[in-house]
Short mmCIF file of N, CA and C in Angstrom, two decimals:
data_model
loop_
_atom_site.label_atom_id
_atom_site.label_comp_id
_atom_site.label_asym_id
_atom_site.label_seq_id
_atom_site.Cartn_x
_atom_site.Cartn_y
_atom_site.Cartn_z
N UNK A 1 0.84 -1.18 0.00
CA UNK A 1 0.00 0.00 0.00
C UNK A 1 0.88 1.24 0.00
N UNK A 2 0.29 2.13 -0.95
CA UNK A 2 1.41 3.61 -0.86
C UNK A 2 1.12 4.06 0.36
N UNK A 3 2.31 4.93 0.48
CA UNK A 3 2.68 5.50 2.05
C UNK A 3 2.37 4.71 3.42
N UNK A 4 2.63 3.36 3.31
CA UNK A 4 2.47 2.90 4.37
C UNK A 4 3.89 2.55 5.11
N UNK A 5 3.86 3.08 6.08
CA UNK A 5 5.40 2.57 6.88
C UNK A 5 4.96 2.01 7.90
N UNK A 6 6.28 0.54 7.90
CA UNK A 6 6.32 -0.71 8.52
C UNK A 6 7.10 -0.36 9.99
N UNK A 7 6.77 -0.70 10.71
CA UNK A 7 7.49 -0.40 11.91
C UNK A 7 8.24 -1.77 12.41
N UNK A 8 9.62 -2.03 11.88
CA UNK A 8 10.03 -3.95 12.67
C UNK A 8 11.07 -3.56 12.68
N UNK A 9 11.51 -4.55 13.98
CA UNK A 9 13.00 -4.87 14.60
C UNK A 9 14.36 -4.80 13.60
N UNK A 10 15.03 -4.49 13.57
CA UNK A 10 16.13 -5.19 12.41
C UNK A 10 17.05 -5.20 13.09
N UNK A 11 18.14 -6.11 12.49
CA UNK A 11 19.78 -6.03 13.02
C UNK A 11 20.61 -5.22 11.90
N UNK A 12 20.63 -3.82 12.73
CA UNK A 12 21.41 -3.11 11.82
C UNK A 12 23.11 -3.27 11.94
N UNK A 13 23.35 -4.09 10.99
CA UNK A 13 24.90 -3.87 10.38
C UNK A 13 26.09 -3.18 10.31
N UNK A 14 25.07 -2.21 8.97
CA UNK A 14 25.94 -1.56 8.16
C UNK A 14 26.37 0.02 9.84
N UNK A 15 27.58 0.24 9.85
CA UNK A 15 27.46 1.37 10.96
C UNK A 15 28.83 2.30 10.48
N UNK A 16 28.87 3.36 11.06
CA UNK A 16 30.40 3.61 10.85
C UNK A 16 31.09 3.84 11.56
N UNK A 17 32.36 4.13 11.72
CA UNK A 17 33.52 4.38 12.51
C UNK A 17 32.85 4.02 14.15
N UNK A 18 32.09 4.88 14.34
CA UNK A 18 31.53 4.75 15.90
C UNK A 18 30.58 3.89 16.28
N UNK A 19 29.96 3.03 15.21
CA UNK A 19 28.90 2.39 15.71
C UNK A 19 27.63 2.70 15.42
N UNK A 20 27.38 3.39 15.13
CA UNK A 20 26.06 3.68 14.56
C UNK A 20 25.79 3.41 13.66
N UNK A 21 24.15 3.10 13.48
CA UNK A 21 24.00 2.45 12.14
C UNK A 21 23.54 3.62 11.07
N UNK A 22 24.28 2.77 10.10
CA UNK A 22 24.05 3.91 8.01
C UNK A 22 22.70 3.23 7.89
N UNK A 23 21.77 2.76 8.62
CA UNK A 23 20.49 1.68 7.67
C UNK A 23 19.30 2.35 8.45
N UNK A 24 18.40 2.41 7.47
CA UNK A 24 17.00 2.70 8.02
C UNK A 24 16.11 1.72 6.97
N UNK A 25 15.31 1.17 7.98
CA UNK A 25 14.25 0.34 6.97
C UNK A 25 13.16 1.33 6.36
N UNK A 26 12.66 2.45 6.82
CA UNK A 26 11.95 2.95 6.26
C UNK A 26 12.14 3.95 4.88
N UNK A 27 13.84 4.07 5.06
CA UNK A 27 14.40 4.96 3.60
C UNK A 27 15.20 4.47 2.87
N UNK A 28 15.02 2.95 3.19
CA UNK A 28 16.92 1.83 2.53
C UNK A 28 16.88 2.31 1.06
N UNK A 29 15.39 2.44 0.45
CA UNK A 29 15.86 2.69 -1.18
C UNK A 29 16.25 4.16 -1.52
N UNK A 30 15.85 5.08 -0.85
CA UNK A 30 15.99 6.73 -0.43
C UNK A 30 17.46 6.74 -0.48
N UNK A 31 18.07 7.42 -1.54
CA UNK A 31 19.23 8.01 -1.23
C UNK A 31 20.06 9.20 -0.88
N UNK A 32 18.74 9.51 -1.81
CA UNK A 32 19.23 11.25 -1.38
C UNK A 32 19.13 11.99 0.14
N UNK A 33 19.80 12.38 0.35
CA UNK A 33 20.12 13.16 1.87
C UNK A 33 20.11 14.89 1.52
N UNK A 34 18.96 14.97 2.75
CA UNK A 34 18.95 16.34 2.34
C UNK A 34 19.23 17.38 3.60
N UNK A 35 19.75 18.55 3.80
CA UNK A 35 19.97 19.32 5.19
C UNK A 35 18.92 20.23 4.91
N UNK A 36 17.98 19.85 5.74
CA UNK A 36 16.51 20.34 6.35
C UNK A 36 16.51 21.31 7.40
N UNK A 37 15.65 22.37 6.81
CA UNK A 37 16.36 23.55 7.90
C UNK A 37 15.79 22.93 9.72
N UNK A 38 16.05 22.65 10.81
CA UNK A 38 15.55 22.20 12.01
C UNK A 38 14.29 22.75 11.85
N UNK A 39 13.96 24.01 11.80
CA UNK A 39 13.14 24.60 12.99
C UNK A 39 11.60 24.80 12.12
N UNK A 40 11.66 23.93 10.66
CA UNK A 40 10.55 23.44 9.97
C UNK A 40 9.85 21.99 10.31
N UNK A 41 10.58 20.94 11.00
CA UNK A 41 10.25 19.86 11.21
C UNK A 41 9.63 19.73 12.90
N UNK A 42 8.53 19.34 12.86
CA UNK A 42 8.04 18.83 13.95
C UNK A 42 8.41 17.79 14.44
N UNK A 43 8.51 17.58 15.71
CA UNK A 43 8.57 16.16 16.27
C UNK A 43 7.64 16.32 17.60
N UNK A 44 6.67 16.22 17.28
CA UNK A 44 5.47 15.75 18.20
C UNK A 44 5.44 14.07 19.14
N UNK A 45 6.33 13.74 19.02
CA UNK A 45 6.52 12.57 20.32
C UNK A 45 7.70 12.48 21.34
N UNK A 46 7.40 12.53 22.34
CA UNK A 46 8.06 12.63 23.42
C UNK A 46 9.48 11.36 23.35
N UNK A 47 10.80 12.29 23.88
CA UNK A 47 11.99 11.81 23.46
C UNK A 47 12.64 10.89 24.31
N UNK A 48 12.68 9.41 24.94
CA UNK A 48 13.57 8.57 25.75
C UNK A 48 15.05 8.82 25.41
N UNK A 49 15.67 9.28 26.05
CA UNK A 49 16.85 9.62 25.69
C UNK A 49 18.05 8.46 26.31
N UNK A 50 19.30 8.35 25.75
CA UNK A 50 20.46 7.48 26.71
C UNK A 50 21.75 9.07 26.61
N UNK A 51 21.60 9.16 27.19
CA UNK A 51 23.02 10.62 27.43
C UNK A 51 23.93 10.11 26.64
N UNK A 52 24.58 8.70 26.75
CA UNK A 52 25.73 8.44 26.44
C UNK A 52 25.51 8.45 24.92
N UNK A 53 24.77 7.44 24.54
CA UNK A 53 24.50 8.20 23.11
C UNK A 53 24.17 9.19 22.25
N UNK A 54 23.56 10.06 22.91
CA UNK A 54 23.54 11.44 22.51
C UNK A 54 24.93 12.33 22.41
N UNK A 55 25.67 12.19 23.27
CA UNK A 55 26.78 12.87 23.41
C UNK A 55 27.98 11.82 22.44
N UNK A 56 27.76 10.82 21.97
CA UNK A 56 28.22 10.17 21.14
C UNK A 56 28.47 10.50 19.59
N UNK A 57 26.62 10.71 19.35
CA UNK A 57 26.10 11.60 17.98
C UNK A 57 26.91 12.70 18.25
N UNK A 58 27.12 13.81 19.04
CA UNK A 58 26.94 14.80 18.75
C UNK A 58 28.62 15.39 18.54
N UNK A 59 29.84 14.23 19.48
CA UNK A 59 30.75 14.20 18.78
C UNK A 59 30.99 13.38 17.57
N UNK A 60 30.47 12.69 16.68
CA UNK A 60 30.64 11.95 15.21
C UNK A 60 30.14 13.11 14.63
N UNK A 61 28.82 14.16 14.37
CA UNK A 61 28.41 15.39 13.75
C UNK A 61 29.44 16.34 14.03
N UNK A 62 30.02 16.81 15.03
CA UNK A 62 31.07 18.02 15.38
C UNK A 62 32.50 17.59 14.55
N UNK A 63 32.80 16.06 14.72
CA UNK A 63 33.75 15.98 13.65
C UNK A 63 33.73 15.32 12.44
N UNK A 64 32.31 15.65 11.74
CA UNK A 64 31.95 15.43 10.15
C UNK A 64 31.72 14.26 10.08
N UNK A 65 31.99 13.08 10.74
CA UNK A 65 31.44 11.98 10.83
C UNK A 65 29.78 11.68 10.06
N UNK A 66 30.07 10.54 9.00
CA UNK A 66 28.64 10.33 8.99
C UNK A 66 27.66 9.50 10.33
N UNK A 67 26.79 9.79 10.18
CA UNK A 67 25.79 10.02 11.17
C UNK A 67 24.37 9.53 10.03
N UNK A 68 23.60 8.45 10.06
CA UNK A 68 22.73 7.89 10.08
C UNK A 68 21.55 9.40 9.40
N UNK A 69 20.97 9.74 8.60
CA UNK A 69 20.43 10.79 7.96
C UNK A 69 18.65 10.74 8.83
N UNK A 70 18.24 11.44 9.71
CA UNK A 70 16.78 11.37 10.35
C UNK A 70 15.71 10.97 9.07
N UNK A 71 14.89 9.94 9.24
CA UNK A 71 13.62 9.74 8.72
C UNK A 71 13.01 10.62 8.66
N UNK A 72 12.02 11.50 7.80
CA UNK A 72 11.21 13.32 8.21
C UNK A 72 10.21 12.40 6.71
N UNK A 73 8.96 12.33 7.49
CA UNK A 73 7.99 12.20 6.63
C UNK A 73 7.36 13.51 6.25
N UNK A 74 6.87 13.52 4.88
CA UNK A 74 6.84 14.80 3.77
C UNK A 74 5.63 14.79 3.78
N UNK A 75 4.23 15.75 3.79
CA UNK A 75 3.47 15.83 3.76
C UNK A 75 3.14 17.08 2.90
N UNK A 76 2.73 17.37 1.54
CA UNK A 76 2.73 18.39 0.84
C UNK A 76 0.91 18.36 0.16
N UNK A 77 0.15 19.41 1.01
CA UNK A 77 -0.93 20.09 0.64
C UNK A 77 -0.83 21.28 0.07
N UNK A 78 -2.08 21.53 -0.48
CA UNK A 78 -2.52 23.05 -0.99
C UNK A 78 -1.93 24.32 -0.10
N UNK A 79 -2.03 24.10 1.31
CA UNK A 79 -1.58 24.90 2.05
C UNK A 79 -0.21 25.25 2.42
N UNK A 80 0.74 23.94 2.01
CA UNK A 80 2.12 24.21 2.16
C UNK A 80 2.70 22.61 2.47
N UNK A 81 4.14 22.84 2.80
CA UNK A 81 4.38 21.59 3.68
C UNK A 81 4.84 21.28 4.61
N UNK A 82 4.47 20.04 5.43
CA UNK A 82 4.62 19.72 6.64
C UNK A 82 5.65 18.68 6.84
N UNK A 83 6.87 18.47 7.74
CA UNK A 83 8.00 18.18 8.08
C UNK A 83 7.40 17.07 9.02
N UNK A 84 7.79 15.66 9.46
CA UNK A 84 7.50 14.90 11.00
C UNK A 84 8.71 14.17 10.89
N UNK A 85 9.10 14.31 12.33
CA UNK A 85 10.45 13.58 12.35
C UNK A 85 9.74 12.94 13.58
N UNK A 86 9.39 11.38 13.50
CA UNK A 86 8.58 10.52 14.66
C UNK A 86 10.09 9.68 15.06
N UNK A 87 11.37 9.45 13.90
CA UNK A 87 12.03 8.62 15.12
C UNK A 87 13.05 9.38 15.21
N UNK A 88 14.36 8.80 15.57
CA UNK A 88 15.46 9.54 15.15
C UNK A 88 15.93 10.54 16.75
N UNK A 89 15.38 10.21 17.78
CA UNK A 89 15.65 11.15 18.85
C UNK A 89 16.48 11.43 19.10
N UNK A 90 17.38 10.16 19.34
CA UNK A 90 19.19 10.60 19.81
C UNK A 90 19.86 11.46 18.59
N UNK A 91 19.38 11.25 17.45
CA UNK A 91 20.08 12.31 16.54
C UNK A 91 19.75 13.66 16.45
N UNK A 92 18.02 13.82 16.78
CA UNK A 92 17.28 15.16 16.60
C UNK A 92 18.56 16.20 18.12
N UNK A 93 18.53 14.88 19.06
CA UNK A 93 18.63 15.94 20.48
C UNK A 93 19.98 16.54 20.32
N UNK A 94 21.00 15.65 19.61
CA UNK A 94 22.18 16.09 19.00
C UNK A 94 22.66 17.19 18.29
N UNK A 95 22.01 17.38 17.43
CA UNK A 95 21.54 18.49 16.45
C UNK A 95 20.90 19.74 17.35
N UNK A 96 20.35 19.49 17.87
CA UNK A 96 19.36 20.37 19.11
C UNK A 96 20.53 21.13 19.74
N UNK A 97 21.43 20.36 20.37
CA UNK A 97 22.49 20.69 21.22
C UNK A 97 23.40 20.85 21.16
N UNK A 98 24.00 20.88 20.07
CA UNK A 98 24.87 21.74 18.83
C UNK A 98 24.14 22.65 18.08
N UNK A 99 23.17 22.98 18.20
CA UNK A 99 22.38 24.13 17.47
C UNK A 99 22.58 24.77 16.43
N UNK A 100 23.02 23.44 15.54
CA UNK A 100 22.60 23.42 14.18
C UNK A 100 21.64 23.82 13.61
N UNK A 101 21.17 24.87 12.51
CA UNK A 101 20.07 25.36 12.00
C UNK A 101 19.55 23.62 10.60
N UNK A 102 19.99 23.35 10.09
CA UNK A 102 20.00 22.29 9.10
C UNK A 102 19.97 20.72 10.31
N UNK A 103 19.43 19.53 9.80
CA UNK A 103 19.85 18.27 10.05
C UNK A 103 19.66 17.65 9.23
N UNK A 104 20.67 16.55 8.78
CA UNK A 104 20.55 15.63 7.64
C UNK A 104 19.62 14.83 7.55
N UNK A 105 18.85 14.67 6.33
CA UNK A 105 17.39 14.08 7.17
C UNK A 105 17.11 12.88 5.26
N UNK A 106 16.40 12.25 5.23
CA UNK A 106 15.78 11.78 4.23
C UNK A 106 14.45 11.72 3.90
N UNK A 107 13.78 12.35 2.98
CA UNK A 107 12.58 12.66 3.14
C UNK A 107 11.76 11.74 2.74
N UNK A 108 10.40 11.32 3.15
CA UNK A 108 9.61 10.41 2.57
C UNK A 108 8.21 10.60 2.54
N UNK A 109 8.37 11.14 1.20
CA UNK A 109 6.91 11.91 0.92
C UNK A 109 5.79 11.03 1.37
N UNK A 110 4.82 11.43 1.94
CA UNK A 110 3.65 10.19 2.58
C UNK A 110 2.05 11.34 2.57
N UNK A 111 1.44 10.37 1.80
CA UNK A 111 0.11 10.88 2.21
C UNK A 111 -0.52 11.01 4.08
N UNK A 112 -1.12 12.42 4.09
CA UNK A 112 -1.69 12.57 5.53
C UNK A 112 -2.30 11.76 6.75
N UNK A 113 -2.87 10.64 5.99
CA UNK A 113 -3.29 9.48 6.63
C UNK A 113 -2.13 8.78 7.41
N UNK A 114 -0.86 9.10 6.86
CA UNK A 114 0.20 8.09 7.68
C UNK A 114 0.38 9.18 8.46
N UNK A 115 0.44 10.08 8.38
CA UNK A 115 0.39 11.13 9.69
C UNK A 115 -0.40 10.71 11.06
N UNK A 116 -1.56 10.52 10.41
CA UNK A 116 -2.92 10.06 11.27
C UNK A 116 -2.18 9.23 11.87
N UNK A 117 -2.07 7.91 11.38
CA UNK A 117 -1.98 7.14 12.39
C UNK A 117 -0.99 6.94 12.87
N UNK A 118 0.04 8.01 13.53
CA UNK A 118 1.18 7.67 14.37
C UNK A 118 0.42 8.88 15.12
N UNK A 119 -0.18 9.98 15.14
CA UNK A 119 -0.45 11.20 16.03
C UNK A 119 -2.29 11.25 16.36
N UNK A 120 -3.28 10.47 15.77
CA UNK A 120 -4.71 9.98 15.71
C UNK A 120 -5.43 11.44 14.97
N UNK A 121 -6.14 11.52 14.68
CA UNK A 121 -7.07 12.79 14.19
C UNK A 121 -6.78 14.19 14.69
N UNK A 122 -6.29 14.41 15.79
CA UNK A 122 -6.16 15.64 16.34
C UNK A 122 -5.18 16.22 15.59
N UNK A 123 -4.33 15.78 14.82
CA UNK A 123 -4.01 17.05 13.84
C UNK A 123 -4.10 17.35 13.06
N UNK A 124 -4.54 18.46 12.84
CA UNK A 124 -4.86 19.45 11.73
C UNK A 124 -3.93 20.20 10.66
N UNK A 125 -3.88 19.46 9.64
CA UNK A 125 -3.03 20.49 8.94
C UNK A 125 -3.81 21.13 7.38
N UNK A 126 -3.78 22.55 7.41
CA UNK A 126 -4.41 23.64 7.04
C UNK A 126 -4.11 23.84 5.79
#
C-alpha cells in the first residue's frame, strides 16, 4: 500500500567508525540526503533519551562523521508543507544541542493518513 510505513526490529549492520547504524528500513531505497532547515520539522513525540548516546552523535556530527540521515515524513498540501520527524531522537537531540540550523534528514513523501496514524485525528493540517 502507498505511504504505508512498517514499523520492525532489524539487526542493523551496516554502521560507521563509531557504531552507529548507516540503515533505516523505512528509507533503505531513499538516497538522497537532504539538510533540512531544524526549525521546519516537527517532532510531536516525546523523546527517551540514553546521554551516552547522545553525546556520542553529537561528537561523530562536530567531527563530520557520517551520522545515520533522520527519517522526516513529507506531507505536501494546498496549504504548504509539513515536516515529522517521529524517530530519530538521539540524533534530533544532537543536532538540538549543537544548534545546528540544518539536520541531515531523508525525506519520505507520505500521504496525511500516515500522519494520522502515528499522532490519531487531532491534527490538523491547514
Amino acid at each position: 500500500r502507498r505511504g504505508y510505513i512498517m514499523q520492525v526490529a532489524v539487526d542493523n549492520t551496516v554502521t560507521n567508525a563509531e557504531g552507529h547504524s548507516l540503515y533505516s528500513i523505512h528509507s533503505a531505497g531513499n538516497t538522497k540526503v537532504y539538510d533540512v532547515p531544524r526549525n521546519v520539522i516537527r517532532r510531536p513525540l516525546m523523546s527517551e533519551l540514553d546521554e551516552n548516546k547522545v553525546e556520542s552523535l553529537m561528537k561523530s556530527i562536530q567531527s563530520g562523521q557520517d551520522v545515520t540521515p533522520i527519517d522526516v515524513l513529507w506531507v505536501e498540501k494546498p496549504s504548504g508543507n509539513y515536516y515529522f520527524a517521529m524517530g530519530g531522537c538521539h540524533r534530533w537531540e544532537a543536532y538540538k544541542r549543537l544548534n545546528t540550523s540544518t539536520v541531515k534528514a531523508k525525506l519520505i513523501k507520505v500521504d496525511e493518513s500516515v500522519v494520522h496514524t502515528h499522532l490519531g485525528s487531532s491534527l490538523k493540517l491547514q
